[in-house]
mmCIF file of C-alpha atoms in Angstrom:
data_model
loop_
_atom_site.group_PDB
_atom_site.id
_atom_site.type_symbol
_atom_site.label_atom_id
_atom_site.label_comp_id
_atom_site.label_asym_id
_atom_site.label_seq_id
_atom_site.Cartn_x
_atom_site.Cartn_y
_atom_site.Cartn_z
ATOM 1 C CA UNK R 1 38.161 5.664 -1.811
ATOM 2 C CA UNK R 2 37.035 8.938 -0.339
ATOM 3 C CA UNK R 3 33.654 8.751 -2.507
ATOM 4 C CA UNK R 4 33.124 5.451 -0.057
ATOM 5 C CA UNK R 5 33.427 7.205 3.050
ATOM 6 C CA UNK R 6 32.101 10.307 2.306
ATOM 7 C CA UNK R 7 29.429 9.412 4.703
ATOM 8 C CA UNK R 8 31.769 10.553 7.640
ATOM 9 C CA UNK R 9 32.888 13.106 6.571
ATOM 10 C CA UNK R 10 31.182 16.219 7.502
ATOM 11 C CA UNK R 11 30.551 18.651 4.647
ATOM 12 C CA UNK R 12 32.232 22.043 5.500
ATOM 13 C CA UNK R 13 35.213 24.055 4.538
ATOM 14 C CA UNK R 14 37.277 26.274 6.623
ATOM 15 C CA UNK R 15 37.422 29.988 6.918
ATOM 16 C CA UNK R 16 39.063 33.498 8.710
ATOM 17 C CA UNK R 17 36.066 35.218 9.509
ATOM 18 C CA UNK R 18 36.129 38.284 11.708
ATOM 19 C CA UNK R 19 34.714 38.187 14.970
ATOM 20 C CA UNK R 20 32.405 40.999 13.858
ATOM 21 C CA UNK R 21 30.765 39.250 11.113
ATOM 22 C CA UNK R 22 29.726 36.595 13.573
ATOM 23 C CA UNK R 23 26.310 35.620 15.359
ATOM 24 C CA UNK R 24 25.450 33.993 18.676
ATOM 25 C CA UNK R 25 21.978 34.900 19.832
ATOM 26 C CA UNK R 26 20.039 31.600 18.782
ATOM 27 C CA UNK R 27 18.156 30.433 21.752
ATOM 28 C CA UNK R 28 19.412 27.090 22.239
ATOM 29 C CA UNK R 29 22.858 28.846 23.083
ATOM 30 C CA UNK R 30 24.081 29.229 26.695
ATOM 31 C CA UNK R 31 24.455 32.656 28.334
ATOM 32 C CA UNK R 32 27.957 34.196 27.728
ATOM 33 C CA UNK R 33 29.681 33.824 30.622
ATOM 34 C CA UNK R 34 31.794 36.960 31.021
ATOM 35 C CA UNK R 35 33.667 35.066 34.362
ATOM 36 C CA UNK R 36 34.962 32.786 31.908
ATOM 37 C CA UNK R 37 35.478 34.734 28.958
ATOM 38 C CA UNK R 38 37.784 36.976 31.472
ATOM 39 C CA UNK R 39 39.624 34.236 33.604
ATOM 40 C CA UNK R 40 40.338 32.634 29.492
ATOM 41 C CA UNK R 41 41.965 36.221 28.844
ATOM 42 C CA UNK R 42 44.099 35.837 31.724
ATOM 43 C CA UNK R 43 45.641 32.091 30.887
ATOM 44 C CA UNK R 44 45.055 32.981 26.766
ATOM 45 C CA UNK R 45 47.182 30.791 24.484
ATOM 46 C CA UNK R 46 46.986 30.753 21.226
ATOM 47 C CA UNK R 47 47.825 27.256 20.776
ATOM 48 C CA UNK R 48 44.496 25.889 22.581
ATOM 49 C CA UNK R 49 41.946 28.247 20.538
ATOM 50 C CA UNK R 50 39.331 25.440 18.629
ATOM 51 C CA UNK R 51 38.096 26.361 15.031
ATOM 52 C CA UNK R 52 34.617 27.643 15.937
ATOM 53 C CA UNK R 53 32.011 25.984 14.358
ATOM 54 C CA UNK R 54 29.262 28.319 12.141
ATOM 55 C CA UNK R 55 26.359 27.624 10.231
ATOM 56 C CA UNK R 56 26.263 30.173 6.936
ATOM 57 C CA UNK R 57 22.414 30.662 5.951
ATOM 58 C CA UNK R 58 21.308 33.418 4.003
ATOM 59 C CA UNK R 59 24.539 35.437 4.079
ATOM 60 C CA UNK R 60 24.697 35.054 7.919
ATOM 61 C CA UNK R 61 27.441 33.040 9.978
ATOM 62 C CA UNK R 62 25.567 31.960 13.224
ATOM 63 C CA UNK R 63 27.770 30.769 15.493
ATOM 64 C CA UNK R 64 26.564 27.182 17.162
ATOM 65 C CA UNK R 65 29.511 26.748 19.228
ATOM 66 C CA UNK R 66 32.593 28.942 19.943
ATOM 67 C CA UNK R 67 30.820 31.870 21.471
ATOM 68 C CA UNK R 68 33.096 31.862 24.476
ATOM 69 C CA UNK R 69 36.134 31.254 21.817
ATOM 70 C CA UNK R 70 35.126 34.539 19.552
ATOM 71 C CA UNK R 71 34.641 36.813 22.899
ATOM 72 C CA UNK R 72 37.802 35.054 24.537
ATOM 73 C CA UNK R 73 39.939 36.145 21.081
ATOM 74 C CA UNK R 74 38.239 39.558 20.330
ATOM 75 C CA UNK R 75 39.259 40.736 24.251
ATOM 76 C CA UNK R 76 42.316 39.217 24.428
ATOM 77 C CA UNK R 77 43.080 40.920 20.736
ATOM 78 C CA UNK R 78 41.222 44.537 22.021
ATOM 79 C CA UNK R 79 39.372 44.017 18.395
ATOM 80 C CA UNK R 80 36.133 42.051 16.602
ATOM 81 C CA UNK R 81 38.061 42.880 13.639
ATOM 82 C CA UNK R 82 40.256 39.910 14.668
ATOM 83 C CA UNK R 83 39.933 36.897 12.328
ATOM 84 C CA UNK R 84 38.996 33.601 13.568
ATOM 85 C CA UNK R 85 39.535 30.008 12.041
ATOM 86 C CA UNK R 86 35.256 28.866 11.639
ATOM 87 C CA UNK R 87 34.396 25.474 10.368
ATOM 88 C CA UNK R 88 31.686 26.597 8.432
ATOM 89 C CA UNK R 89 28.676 24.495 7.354
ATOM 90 C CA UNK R 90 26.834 25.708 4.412
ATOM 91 C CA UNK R 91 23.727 23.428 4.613
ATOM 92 C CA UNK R 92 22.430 23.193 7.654
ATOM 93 C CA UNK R 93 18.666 24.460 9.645
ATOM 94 C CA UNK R 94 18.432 25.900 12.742
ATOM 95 C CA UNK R 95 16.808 22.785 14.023
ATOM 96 C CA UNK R 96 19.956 21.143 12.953
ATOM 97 C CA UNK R 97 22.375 23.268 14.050
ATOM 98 C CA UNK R 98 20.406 23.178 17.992
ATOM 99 C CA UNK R 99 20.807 19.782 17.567
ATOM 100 C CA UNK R 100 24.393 19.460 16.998
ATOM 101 C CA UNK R 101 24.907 21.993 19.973
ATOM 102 C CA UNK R 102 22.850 19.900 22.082
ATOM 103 C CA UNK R 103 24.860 16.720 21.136
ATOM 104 C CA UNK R 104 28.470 16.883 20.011
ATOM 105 C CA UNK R 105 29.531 15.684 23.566
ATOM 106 C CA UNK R 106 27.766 13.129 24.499
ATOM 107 C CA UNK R 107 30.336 10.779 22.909
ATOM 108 C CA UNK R 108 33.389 12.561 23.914
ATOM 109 C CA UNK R 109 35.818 10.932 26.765
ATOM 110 C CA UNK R 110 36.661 13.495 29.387
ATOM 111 C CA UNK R 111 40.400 13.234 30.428
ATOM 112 C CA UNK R 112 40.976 11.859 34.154
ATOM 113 C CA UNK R 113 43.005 13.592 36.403
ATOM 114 C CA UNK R 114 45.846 11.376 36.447
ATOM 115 C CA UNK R 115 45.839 11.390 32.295
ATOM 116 C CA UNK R 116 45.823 15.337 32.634
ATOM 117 C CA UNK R 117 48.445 15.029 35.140
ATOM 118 C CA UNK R 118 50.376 13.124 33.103
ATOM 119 C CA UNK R 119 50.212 15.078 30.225
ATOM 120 C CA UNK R 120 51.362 18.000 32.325
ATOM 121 C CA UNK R 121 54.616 16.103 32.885
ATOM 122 C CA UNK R 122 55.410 15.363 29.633
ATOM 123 C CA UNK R 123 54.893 19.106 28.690
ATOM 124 C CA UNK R 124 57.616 19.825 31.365
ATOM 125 C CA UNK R 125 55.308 21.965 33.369
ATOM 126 C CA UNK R 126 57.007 22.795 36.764
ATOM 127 C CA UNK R 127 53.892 22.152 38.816
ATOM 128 C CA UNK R 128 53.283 18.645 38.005
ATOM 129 C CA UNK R 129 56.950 17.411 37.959
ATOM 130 C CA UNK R 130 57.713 18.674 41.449
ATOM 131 C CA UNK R 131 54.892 17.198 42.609
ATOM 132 C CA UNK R 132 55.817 13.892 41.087
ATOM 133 C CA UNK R 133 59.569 14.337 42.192
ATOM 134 C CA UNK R 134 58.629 14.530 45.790
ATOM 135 C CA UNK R 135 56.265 11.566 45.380
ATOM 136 C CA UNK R 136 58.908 9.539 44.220
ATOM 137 C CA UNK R 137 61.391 10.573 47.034
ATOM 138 C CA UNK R 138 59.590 8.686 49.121
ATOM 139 C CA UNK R 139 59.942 5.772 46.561
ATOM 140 C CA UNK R 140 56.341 5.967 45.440
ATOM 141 C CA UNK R 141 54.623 6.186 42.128
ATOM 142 C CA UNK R 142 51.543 8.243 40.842
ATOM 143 C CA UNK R 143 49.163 5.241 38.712
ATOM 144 C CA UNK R 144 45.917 5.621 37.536
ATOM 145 C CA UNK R 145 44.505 3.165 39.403
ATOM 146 C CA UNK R 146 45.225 1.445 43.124
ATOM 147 C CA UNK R 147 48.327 -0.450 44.187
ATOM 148 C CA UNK R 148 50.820 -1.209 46.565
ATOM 149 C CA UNK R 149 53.190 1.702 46.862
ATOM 150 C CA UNK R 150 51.284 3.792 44.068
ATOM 151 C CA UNK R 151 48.860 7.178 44.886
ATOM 152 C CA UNK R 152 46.302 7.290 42.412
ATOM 153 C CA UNK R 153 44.512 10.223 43.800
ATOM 154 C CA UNK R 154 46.556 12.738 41.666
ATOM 155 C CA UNK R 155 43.829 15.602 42.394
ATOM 156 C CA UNK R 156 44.277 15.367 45.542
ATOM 157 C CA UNK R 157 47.987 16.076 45.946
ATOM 158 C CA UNK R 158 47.592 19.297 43.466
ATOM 159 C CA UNK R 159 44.650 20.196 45.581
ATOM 160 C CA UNK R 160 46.944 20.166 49.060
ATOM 161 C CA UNK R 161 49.875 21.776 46.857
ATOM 162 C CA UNK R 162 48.105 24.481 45.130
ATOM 163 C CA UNK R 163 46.067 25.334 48.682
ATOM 164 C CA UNK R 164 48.830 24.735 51.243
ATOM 165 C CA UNK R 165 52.014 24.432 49.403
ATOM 166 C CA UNK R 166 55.146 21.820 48.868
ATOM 167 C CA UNK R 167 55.680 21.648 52.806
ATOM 168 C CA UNK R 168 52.287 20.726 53.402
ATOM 169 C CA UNK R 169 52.289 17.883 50.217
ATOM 170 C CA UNK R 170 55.628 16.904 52.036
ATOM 171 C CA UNK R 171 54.467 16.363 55.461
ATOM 172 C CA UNK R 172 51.376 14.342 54.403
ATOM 173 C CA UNK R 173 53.351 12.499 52.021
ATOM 174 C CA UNK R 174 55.977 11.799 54.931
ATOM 175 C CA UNK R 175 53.032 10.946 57.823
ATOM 176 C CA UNK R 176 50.938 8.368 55.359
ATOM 177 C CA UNK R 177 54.490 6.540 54.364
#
């Protein structure tokens, strides 16, 4: 069975590889952004860290995407002797591996605000849910798309609540209905 469908399915193992032992200077990578890596330090969890994805050739592990990931881990750690999780490919070129960087997302689905949203609820975070309690006291619902007595633009009430707060969210709520 797995002989017929080996066709999708990539060719890699997995591996703890110390951030030191890692490389991510090929040209077709984007610039470290150290705004990012820093403002990731701040909100780190453990729990959303991807595998990073490395291409072994001649005894190297070039990293062709996870940069942000190893600098994001080896700050919040204070070491690049800190292992990281690598999908690592053993057979690749470095035309390949520009390629893959280039493309991986052009087939992935970003989440929409109200799925995020959503998600946030069922996570229980307290954000999300008061915002969603104080839409329903004024017997409306939060919906991904338009209807009567429904508010679909989600990023819009977190934008007034995170700017101006849960009296501001309630009096626009309590002017519009």
């Amino acid at each position: 069975m797995i002989n017929e469908l080996s066709e999708y399915i990539p060719n890699v193992h997995f591996e703890l590889v110390p951030i030191k032992d890692l490389v991510s200077n090929q040209e077709y990578q984007r610039n470290l952004s150290w705004c990012h890596v820093k403002k990731a330090v701040e909100n780190f969890d453990l729990n959303q860290v991807n595998p990073i994805k490395v291409s072994r050739r001649n005894g190297i592990n070039y990293v062709f995407n996870g940069q942000h990931t190893a600098e994001i881990i080896a700050l919040a750690s204070g070491s690049r002797e800190t292992p990281v999780w690598c999908m690592i490919y053993d057979d690749l070129d470095y035309s390949t591996e520009a390629d893959i960087f280039a493309n991986q997302m052009k087939n992935v689905k970003p989440l929409l605000p109200y799925e995020i949203f959503n998600a946030n609820c069922e996570a229980g975070s307290d954000t999300e849910l008061l915002i969603r309690g104080l839409v329903e006291s004024y017997d409306l619902k939060i919906s991904p798309g338009s209807a009567p007595g429904c508010i679909c633009a989600v990023g819009a009430l977190e934008t007034i609540f995170q700017k101006y707060g849960y009296e501001m969210l309630d009096r626009v709520l309590k002017r519009k209905w």
